[in-house]
Amino acid sequence: MSKEAEWIPLESNPDVMNAFLRELGLTKGYSIHDVFGTDPELLSMVPRPVLGLILLFPITSAENTAKISTVVPSSNESDKVYFMKQKISNACGTIALIHLTANNPALKYDDSSTLGKFICSTSCLDPEARGTALACDVDFRTKHEKISQQGQTAPPSSEEAQNVDLHFVAIVPAEGKIWELDGRKEGPVCHGNTTPDTFLEDGIKVCQAFMQANPNENRFTIVALAKDFD
């Protein structure tokens, strides 16, 4: 990732992410929600069904995550998962949101919206080309820059943005399996089987594996893409 291809980091904040998704063209019905903890009573507060998770974790633990038990997917399985490479520094939050929406047919968005046009135009591309397409998408970048100015914390300076040590990954269900989608990796990582009824609990186990790989860190946050509250 070149210095020129650098965005302002997205805040791990449901209000910010929801505003971004609506700006991109996602219709109401599903929203990003906080996951306040991994205990069953806290998970019970998350509305169902859950269509995906986003985990924010410190990059200092990246080397340890390779030790997490995973299943090597067949090419037929992984080819059915929408995955894109990260070509832009600090765009991991936006890429995680794209991974969530592109892999969930239950979500509705206008085909003429920023999100609709991007997913439609890149659906037949390979992961490298999808990453390049995002880096060249002026509309997406403009909306990202606008929303990254919002949130509870001031956006980092250009110098600070070069030293961000937190990273977003998406965890999604597809083809009856649970997938870790990290644009820095070569492809989707399979973490075994799941069902719509058990996905939240199964996905949390993947998040816990990241946490257990670096027990001295507490800079982890989890949000869920789930039904709107009634």
PDB file of C-alpha atoms in Angstrom:
ATOM      1  CA  MET A   1       0.000   0.000   0.000  1.00  0.00           C
ATOM      2  CA  SER A   2       1.521   3.265  -1.085  1.00  0.00           C
ATOM      3  CA  LYS A   3       1.596   6.422   0.979  1.00  0.00           C
ATOM      4  CA  GLU A   4      -0.600   8.102  -1.656  1.00  0.00           C
ATOM      5  CA  ALA A   5      -3.330   5.491  -1.140  1.00  0.00           C
ATOM      6  CA  GLU A   6      -4.129   6.462   2.435  1.00  0.00           C
ATOM      7  CA  TRP A   7      -7.495   7.252   3.981  1.00  0.00           C
ATOM      8  CA  ILE A   8      -8.553   8.584   7.365  1.00  0.00           C
ATOM      9  CA  PRO A   9      -9.405   5.638   9.662  1.00  0.00           C
ATOM     10  CA  LEU A  10     -13.071   4.884  10.294  1.00  0.00           C
ATOM     11  CA  GLU A  11     -14.152   4.944  13.938  1.00  0.00           C
ATOM     12  CA  SER A  12     -15.473   1.694  15.435  1.00  0.00           C
ATOM     13  CA  ASN A  13     -18.771   3.325  16.296  1.00  0.00           C
ATOM     14  CA  PRO A  14     -22.200   1.977  15.263  1.00  0.00           C
ATOM     15  CA  ASP A  15     -23.599   5.490  14.754  1.00  0.00           C
ATOM     16  CA  VAL A  16     -20.772   6.356  12.368  1.00  0.00           C
ATOM     17  CA  MET A  17     -20.950   3.040  10.532  1.00  0.00           C
ATOM     18  CA  ASN A  18     -24.723   3.218  10.159  1.00  0.00           C
ATOM     19  CA  ALA A  19     -24.539   6.761   8.817  1.00  0.00           C
ATOM     20  CA  PHE A  20     -21.902   5.566   6.349  1.00  0.00           C
ATOM     21  CA  LEU A  21     -23.985   2.590   5.201  1.00  0.00           C
ATOM     22  CA  ARG A  22     -27.043   4.790   4.665  1.00  0.00           C
ATOM     23  CA  GLU A  23     -24.898   7.303   2.769  1.00  0.00           C
ATOM     24  CA  LEU A  24     -23.635   4.466   0.576  1.00  0.00           C
ATOM     25  CA  GLY A  25     -27.180   3.352  -0.193  1.00  0.00           C
ATOM     26  CA  LEU A  26     -28.098   0.569   2.237  1.00  0.00           C
ATOM     27  CA  THR A  27     -31.807   0.713   3.029  1.00  0.00           C
ATOM     28  CA  LYS A  28     -33.222   0.383   6.525  1.00  0.00           C
ATOM     29  CA  GLY A  29     -33.955  -3.019   8.020  1.00  0.00           C
ATOM     30  CA  TYR A  30     -30.479  -3.940   9.218  1.00  0.00           C
ATOM     31  CA  SER A  31     -27.981  -1.868  11.197  1.00  0.00           C
ATOM     32  CA  ILE A  32     -24.664  -2.073  13.010  1.00  0.00           C
ATOM     33  CA  HIS A  33     -25.023  -2.757  16.755  1.00  0.00           C
ATOM     34  CA  ASP A  34     -22.543  -2.797  19.619  1.00  0.00           C
ATOM     35  CA  VAL A  35     -21.577  -6.178  21.048  1.00  0.00           C
ATOM     36  CA  PHE A  36     -20.815  -5.267  24.643  1.00  0.00           C
ATOM     37  CA  GLY A  37     -19.147  -8.539  25.584  1.00  0.00           C
ATOM     38  CA  THR A  38     -18.831 -12.220  24.816  1.00  0.00           C
ATOM     39  CA  ASP A  39     -20.842 -13.567  27.767  1.00  0.00           C
ATOM     40  CA  PRO A  40     -24.187 -15.188  26.868  1.00  0.00           C
ATOM     41  CA  GLU A  41     -26.224 -12.561  28.731  1.00  0.00           C
ATOM     42  CA  LEU A  42     -24.518  -9.762  26.783  1.00  0.00           C
ATOM     43  CA  LEU A  43     -24.946 -11.596  23.480  1.00  0.00           C
ATOM     44  CA  SER A  44     -28.657 -11.904  24.246  1.00  0.00           C
ATOM     45  CA  MET A  45     -28.872  -8.115  23.880  1.00  0.00           C
ATOM     46  CA  VAL A  46     -27.919  -8.318  20.200  1.00  0.00           C
ATOM     47  CA  PRO A  47     -30.994  -8.459  17.922  1.00  0.00           C
ATOM     48  CA  ARG A  48     -31.337 -11.492  15.657  1.00  0.00           C
ATOM     49  CA  PRO A  49     -30.698 -12.541  13.002  1.00  0.00           C
ATOM     50  CA  VAL A  50     -27.045 -11.493  12.900  1.00  0.00           C
ATOM     51  CA  LEU A  51     -25.639 -11.304   9.373  1.00  0.00           C
ATOM     52  CA  GLY A  52     -22.027 -10.549  10.224  1.00  0.00           C
ATOM     53  CA  LEU A  53     -19.504  -9.244  12.723  1.00  0.00           C
ATOM     54  CA  ILE A  54     -16.698  -6.726  12.511  1.00  0.00           C
ATOM     55  CA  LEU A  55     -13.760  -7.150  14.872  1.00  0.00           C
ATOM     56  CA  LEU A  56     -11.324  -4.327  15.597  1.00  0.00           C
ATOM     57  CA  PHE A  57      -8.038  -5.593  17.004  1.00  0.00           C
ATOM     58  CA  PRO A  58      -4.482  -4.305  17.571  1.00  0.00           C
ATOM     59  CA  ILE A  59      -2.086  -5.075  14.735  1.00  0.00           C
ATOM     60  CA  THR A  60       0.520  -5.983  17.345  1.00  0.00           C
ATOM     61  CA  SER A  61      -1.317  -9.305  17.642  1.00  0.00           C
ATOM     62  CA  ALA A  62      -1.273 -10.005  13.907  1.00  0.00           C
ATOM     63  CA  GLU A  63       1.616 -12.456  14.107  1.00  0.00           C
ATOM     64  CA  ASN A  64      -0.181 -14.451  16.785  1.00  0.00           C
ATOM     65  CA  THR A  65      -3.395 -14.728  14.790  1.00  0.00           C
ATOM     66  CA  ALA A  66      -1.649 -17.130  12.430  1.00  0.00           C
ATOM     67  CA  LYS A  67      -1.769 -19.676  15.273  1.00  0.00           C
ATOM     68  CA  ILE A  68      -5.570 -19.618  15.362  1.00  0.00           C
ATOM     69  CA  SER A  69      -6.998 -22.942  14.229  1.00  0.00           C
ATOM     70  CA  THR A  70      -8.559 -22.608  10.784  1.00  0.00           C
ATOM     71  CA  VAL A  71      -9.848 -24.826   8.023  1.00  0.00           C
ATOM     72  CA  VAL A  72      -8.254 -24.573   4.591  1.00  0.00           C
ATOM     73  CA  PRO A  73     -11.175 -24.003   2.200  1.00  0.00           C
ATOM     74  CA  SER A  74     -11.517 -25.599  -1.196  1.00  0.00           C
ATOM     75  CA  SER A  75     -11.317 -23.225  -4.142  1.00  0.00           C
ATOM     76  CA  ASN A  76     -14.971 -23.938  -4.952  1.00  0.00           C
ATOM     77  CA  GLU A  77     -16.031 -22.815  -1.468  1.00  0.00           C
ATOM     78  CA  SER A  78     -13.893 -19.692  -1.225  1.00  0.00           C
ATOM     79  CA  ASP A  79     -14.703 -18.601  -4.780  1.00  0.00           C
ATOM     80  CA  LYS A  80     -18.327 -18.168  -3.700  1.00  0.00           C
ATOM     81  CA  VAL A  81     -17.297 -15.661  -1.018  1.00  0.00           C
ATOM     82  CA  TYR A  82     -16.942 -12.015  -2.059  1.00  0.00           C
ATOM     83  CA  PHE A  83     -13.415 -11.039  -0.992  1.00  0.00           C
ATOM     84  CA  MET A  84     -11.250  -8.049  -1.830  1.00  0.00           C
ATOM     85  CA  LYS A  85      -7.641  -7.118  -1.177  1.00  0.00           C
ATOM     86  CA  GLN A  86      -6.778  -3.962   0.739  1.00  0.00           C
ATOM     87  CA  LYS A  87      -4.879  -1.513  -1.444  1.00  0.00           C
ATOM     88  CA  ILE A  88      -5.473   1.596   0.685  1.00  0.00           C
ATOM     89  CA  SER A  89      -3.979   2.318   4.095  1.00  0.00           C
ATOM     90  CA  ASN A  90      -6.618   2.766   6.828  1.00  0.00           C
ATOM     91  CA  ALA A  91      -9.456   1.606   4.552  1.00  0.00           C
ATOM     92  CA  CYS A  92      -9.947  -1.631   6.508  1.00  0.00           C
ATOM     93  CA  GLY A  93     -13.137  -0.369   8.166  1.00  0.00           C
ATOM     94  CA  THR A  94     -14.735   0.444   4.837  1.00  0.00           C
ATOM     95  CA  ILE A  95     -13.554  -2.863   3.372  1.00  0.00           C
ATOM     96  CA  ALA A  96     -15.053  -4.738   6.327  1.00  0.00           C
ATOM     97  CA  LEU A  97     -18.399  -3.052   5.648  1.00  0.00           C
ATOM     98  CA  ILE A  98     -18.161  -3.978   1.962  1.00  0.00           C
ATOM     99  CA  HIS A  99     -17.383  -7.577   2.926  1.00  0.00           C
ATOM    100  CA  LEU A 100     -20.467  -7.666   5.160  1.00  0.00           C
ATOM    101  CA  THR A 101     -22.854  -6.200   2.617  1.00  0.00           C
ATOM    102  CA  ALA A 102     -21.553  -8.003  -0.474  1.00  0.00           C
ATOM    103  CA  ASN A 103     -21.907 -11.407   1.193  1.00  0.00           C
ATOM    104  CA  ASN A 104     -25.449 -10.906   2.468  1.00  0.00           C
ATOM    105  CA  PRO A 105     -28.234 -11.218  -0.129  1.00  0.00           C
ATOM    106  CA  ALA A 106     -30.810 -10.320   2.547  1.00  0.00           C
ATOM    107  CA  LEU A 107     -29.593  -6.717   2.500  1.00  0.00           C
ATOM    108  CA  LYS A 108     -31.277  -4.210   0.213  1.00  0.00           C
ATOM    109  CA  TYR A 109     -29.622  -1.294  -1.534  1.00  0.00           C
ATOM    110  CA  ASP A 110     -30.339   0.758  -4.623  1.00  0.00           C
ATOM    111  CA  ASP A 111     -28.412  -0.541  -7.638  1.00  0.00           C
ATOM    112  CA  SER A 112     -27.660   3.065  -8.592  1.00  0.00           C
ATOM    113  CA  SER A 113     -26.186   3.892  -5.166  1.00  0.00           C
ATOM    114  CA  THR A 114     -22.470   4.040  -4.432  1.00  0.00           C
ATOM    115  CA  LEU A 115     -22.614   0.644  -2.742  1.00  0.00           C
ATOM    116  CA  GLY A 116     -24.872  -0.926  -5.357  1.00  0.00           C
ATOM    117  CA  LYS A 117     -22.752   0.232  -8.282  1.00  0.00           C
ATOM    118  CA  PHE A 118     -19.523  -0.896  -6.640  1.00  0.00           C
ATOM    119  CA  ILE A 119     -20.724  -4.389  -5.723  1.00  0.00           C
ATOM    120  CA  CYS A 120     -22.361  -4.884  -9.126  1.00  0.00           C
ATOM    121  CA  SER A 121     -19.322  -3.682 -11.086  1.00  0.00           C
ATOM    122  CA  THR A 122     -16.841  -5.757  -9.060  1.00  0.00           C
ATOM    123  CA  SER A 123     -18.809  -8.970  -8.540  1.00  0.00           C
ATOM    124  CA  CYS A 124     -17.028 -10.717 -11.426  1.00  0.00           C
ATOM    125  CA  LEU A 125     -13.566  -9.336 -10.635  1.00  0.00           C
ATOM    126  CA  ASP A 126     -10.822 -11.080  -8.686  1.00  0.00           C
ATOM    127  CA  PRO A 127      -9.820  -9.851  -5.194  1.00  0.00           C
ATOM    128  CA  GLU A 128      -6.857  -7.822  -6.481  1.00  0.00           C
ATOM    129  CA  ALA A 129      -8.975  -6.031  -9.070  1.00  0.00           C
ATOM    130  CA  ARG A 130     -11.676  -5.298  -6.495  1.00  0.00           C
ATOM    131  CA  GLY A 131      -9.098  -3.662  -4.251  1.00  0.00           C
ATOM    132  CA  THR A 132      -7.814  -1.578  -7.141  1.00  0.00           C
ATOM    133  CA  ALA A 133     -11.381  -0.604  -8.057  1.00  0.00           C
ATOM    134  CA  LEU A 134     -11.978   0.765  -4.556  1.00  0.00           C
ATOM    135  CA  ALA A 135      -8.712   2.705  -4.644  1.00  0.00           C
ATOM    136  CA  CYS A 136      -9.896   4.356  -7.877  1.00  0.00           C
ATOM    137  CA  ASP A 137     -13.494   4.987  -6.764  1.00  0.00           C
ATOM    138  CA  VAL A 138     -13.726   8.739  -6.173  1.00  0.00           C
ATOM    139  CA  ASP A 139     -17.336   8.577  -4.944  1.00  0.00           C
ATOM    140  CA  PHE A 140     -16.499   5.936  -2.320  1.00  0.00           C
ATOM    141  CA  ARG A 141     -13.460   7.882  -1.150  1.00  0.00           C
ATOM    142  CA  THR A 142     -15.424  11.129  -0.892  1.00  0.00           C
ATOM    143  CA  LYS A 143     -18.103   9.494   1.249  1.00  0.00           C
ATOM    144  CA  HIS A 144     -15.463   7.768   3.397  1.00  0.00           C
ATOM    145  CA  GLU A 145     -13.661  11.059   4.036  1.00  0.00           C
ATOM    146  CA  LYS A 146     -16.936  12.765   4.931  1.00  0.00           C
ATOM    147  CA  ILE A 147     -18.002  10.117   7.443  1.00  0.00           C
ATOM    148  CA  SER A 148     -14.518   9.695   8.944  1.00  0.00           C
ATOM    149  CA  GLN A 149     -14.784  13.260  10.256  1.00  0.00           C
ATOM    150  CA  GLN A 150     -17.656  12.135  12.482  1.00  0.00           C
ATOM    151  CA  GLY A 151     -17.526  10.192  15.715  1.00  0.00           C
ATOM    152  CA  GLN A 152     -16.553  10.649  19.325  1.00  0.00           C
ATOM    153  CA  THR A 153     -12.841  11.158  18.684  1.00  0.00           C
ATOM    154  CA  ALA A 154     -11.086  13.699  16.488  1.00  0.00           C
ATOM    155  CA  PRO A 155      -9.712  12.230  13.248  1.00  0.00           C
ATOM    156  CA  PRO A 156      -5.952  11.663  13.335  1.00  0.00           C
ATOM    157  CA  SER A 157      -3.506  13.979  11.640  1.00  0.00           C
ATOM    158  CA  SER A 158      -1.763  12.800   8.472  1.00  0.00           C
ATOM    159  CA  GLU A 159       1.272  11.784  10.528  1.00  0.00           C
ATOM    160  CA  GLU A 160      -0.855   9.938  13.083  1.00  0.00           C
ATOM    161  CA  ALA A 161      -2.775   8.173  10.305  1.00  0.00           C
ATOM    162  CA  GLN A 162       0.481   6.647   9.070  1.00  0.00           C
ATOM    163  CA  ASN A 163       1.000   4.962  12.445  1.00  0.00           C
ATOM    164  CA  VAL A 164      -2.447   3.510  13.133  1.00  0.00           C
ATOM    165  CA  ASP A 165      -2.011   0.107  14.798  1.00  0.00           C
ATOM    166  CA  LEU A 166      -5.619  -1.103  14.809  1.00  0.00           C
ATOM    167  CA  HIS A 167      -7.250  -3.203  12.102  1.00  0.00           C
ATOM    168  CA  PHE A 168     -10.794  -4.229  11.129  1.00  0.00           C
ATOM    169  CA  VAL A 169     -11.763  -7.668   9.842  1.00  0.00           C
ATOM    170  CA  ALA A 170     -15.187  -8.951   8.843  1.00  0.00           C
ATOM    171  CA  ILE A 171     -16.569 -12.295  10.003  1.00  0.00           C
ATOM    172  CA  VAL A 172     -19.431 -13.510   7.843  1.00  0.00           C
ATOM    173  CA  PRO A 173     -21.490 -16.641   7.203  1.00  0.00           C
ATOM    174  CA  ALA A 174     -21.558 -18.001   3.657  1.00  0.00           C
ATOM    175  CA  GLU A 175     -22.179 -21.416   2.139  1.00  0.00           C
ATOM    176  CA  GLY A 176     -22.874 -22.862   5.600  1.00  0.00           C
ATOM    177  CA  LYS A 177     -19.446 -21.844   6.902  1.00  0.00           C
ATOM    178  CA  ILE A 178     -17.970 -18.977   8.856  1.00  0.00           C
ATOM    179  CA  TRP A 179     -15.376 -16.815   7.123  1.00  0.00           C
ATOM    180  CA  GLU A 180     -12.764 -14.338   8.298  1.00  0.00           C
ATOM    181  CA  LEU A 181     -12.300 -11.680   5.611  1.00  0.00           C
ATOM    182  CA  ASP A 182      -9.130  -9.640   6.010  1.00  0.00           C
ATOM    183  CA  GLY A 183      -7.989  -7.647   2.987  1.00  0.00           C
ATOM    184  CA  ARG A 184      -4.338  -8.034   4.016  1.00  0.00           C
ATOM    185  CA  LYS A 185      -4.528 -11.813   3.584  1.00  0.00           C
ATOM    186  CA  GLU A 186      -4.409 -13.820   0.384  1.00  0.00           C
ATOM    187  CA  GLY A 187      -8.022 -14.943   0.607  1.00  0.00           C
ATOM    188  CA  PRO A 188     -10.943 -15.848   2.861  1.00  0.00           C
ATOM    189  CA  VAL A 189     -10.110 -17.894   5.963  1.00  0.00           C
ATOM    190  CA  CYS A 190     -12.633 -20.565   6.918  1.00  0.00           C
ATOM    191  CA  HIS A 191     -13.343 -21.198  10.604  1.00  0.00           C
ATOM    192  CA  GLY A 192     -15.650 -24.175  10.223  1.00  0.00           C
ATOM    193  CA  ASN A 193     -19.387 -24.695   9.961  1.00  0.00           C
ATOM    194  CA  THR A 194     -22.177 -22.424  11.148  1.00  0.00           C
ATOM    195  CA  THR A 195     -25.932 -21.926  10.826  1.00  0.00           C
ATOM    196  CA  PRO A 196     -28.115 -18.802  10.857  1.00  0.00           C
ATOM    197  CA  ASP A 197     -29.222 -19.678  14.394  1.00  0.00           C
ATOM    198  CA  THR A 198     -25.709 -20.196  15.774  1.00  0.00           C
ATOM    199  CA  PHE A 199     -23.713 -17.671  13.754  1.00  0.00           C
ATOM    200  CA  LEU A 200     -23.412 -15.054  16.511  1.00  0.00           C
ATOM    201  CA  GLU A 201     -22.028 -17.562  19.007  1.00  0.00           C
ATOM    202  CA  ASP A 202     -19.794 -19.161  16.363  1.00  0.00           C
ATOM    203  CA  GLY A 203     -18.496 -15.786  15.231  1.00  0.00           C
ATOM    204  CA  ILE A 204     -17.778 -14.717  18.793  1.00  0.00           C
ATOM    205  CA  LYS A 205     -15.581 -17.806  19.196  1.00  0.00           C
ATOM    206  CA  VAL A 206     -13.474 -16.556  16.293  1.00  0.00           C
ATOM    207  CA  CYS A 207     -13.205 -13.140  17.962  1.00  0.00           C
ATOM    208  CA  GLN A 208     -12.231 -14.791  21.241  1.00  0.00           C
ATOM    209  CA  ALA A 209      -9.431 -16.639  19.468  1.00  0.00           C
ATOM    210  CA  PHE A 210      -7.968 -13.282  18.419  1.00  0.00           C
ATOM    211  CA  MET A 211      -8.242 -12.039  21.997  1.00  0.00           C
ATOM    212  CA  GLN A 212      -6.696 -15.169  23.478  1.00  0.00           C
ATOM    213  CA  ALA A 213      -3.782 -14.878  21.057  1.00  0.00           C
ATOM    214  CA  ASN A 214      -2.867 -11.566  22.688  1.00  0.00           C
ATOM    215  CA  PRO A 215      -4.155 -11.627  26.285  1.00  0.00           C
ATOM    216  CA  ASN A 216      -2.219  -8.529  27.353  1.00  0.00           C
ATOM    217  CA  GLU A 217      -4.186  -6.330  24.941  1.00  0.00           C
ATOM    218  CA  ASN A 218      -7.586  -4.811  25.656  1.00  0.00           C
ATOM    219  CA  ARG A 219      -8.079  -2.816  22.452  1.00  0.00           C
ATOM    220  CA  PHE A 220     -10.675  -5.122  20.954  1.00  0.00           C
ATOM    221  CA  THR A 221     -14.173  -4.099  19.909  1.00  0.00           C
ATOM    222  CA  ILE A 222     -16.927  -6.074  18.198  1.00  0.00           C
ATOM    223  CA  VAL A 223     -19.968  -4.817  16.322  1.00  0.00           C
ATOM    224  CA  ALA A 224     -22.706  -6.848  14.652  1.00  0.00           C
ATOM    225  CA  LEU A 225     -24.768  -6.333  11.530  1.00  0.00           C
ATOM    226  CA  ALA A 226     -28.249  -7.339  12.639  1.00  0.00           C
ATOM    227  CA  LYS A 227     -31.937  -6.514  12.384  1.00  0.00           C
ATOM    228  CA  ASP A 228     -33.008  -3.033  13.377  1.00  0.00           C
ATOM    229  CA  PHE A 229     -34.567  -2.738  16.808  1.00  0.00           C
ATOM    230  CA  ASP A 230     -38.360  -2.709  16.587  1.00  0.00           C
TER     231      ASP A 230
END
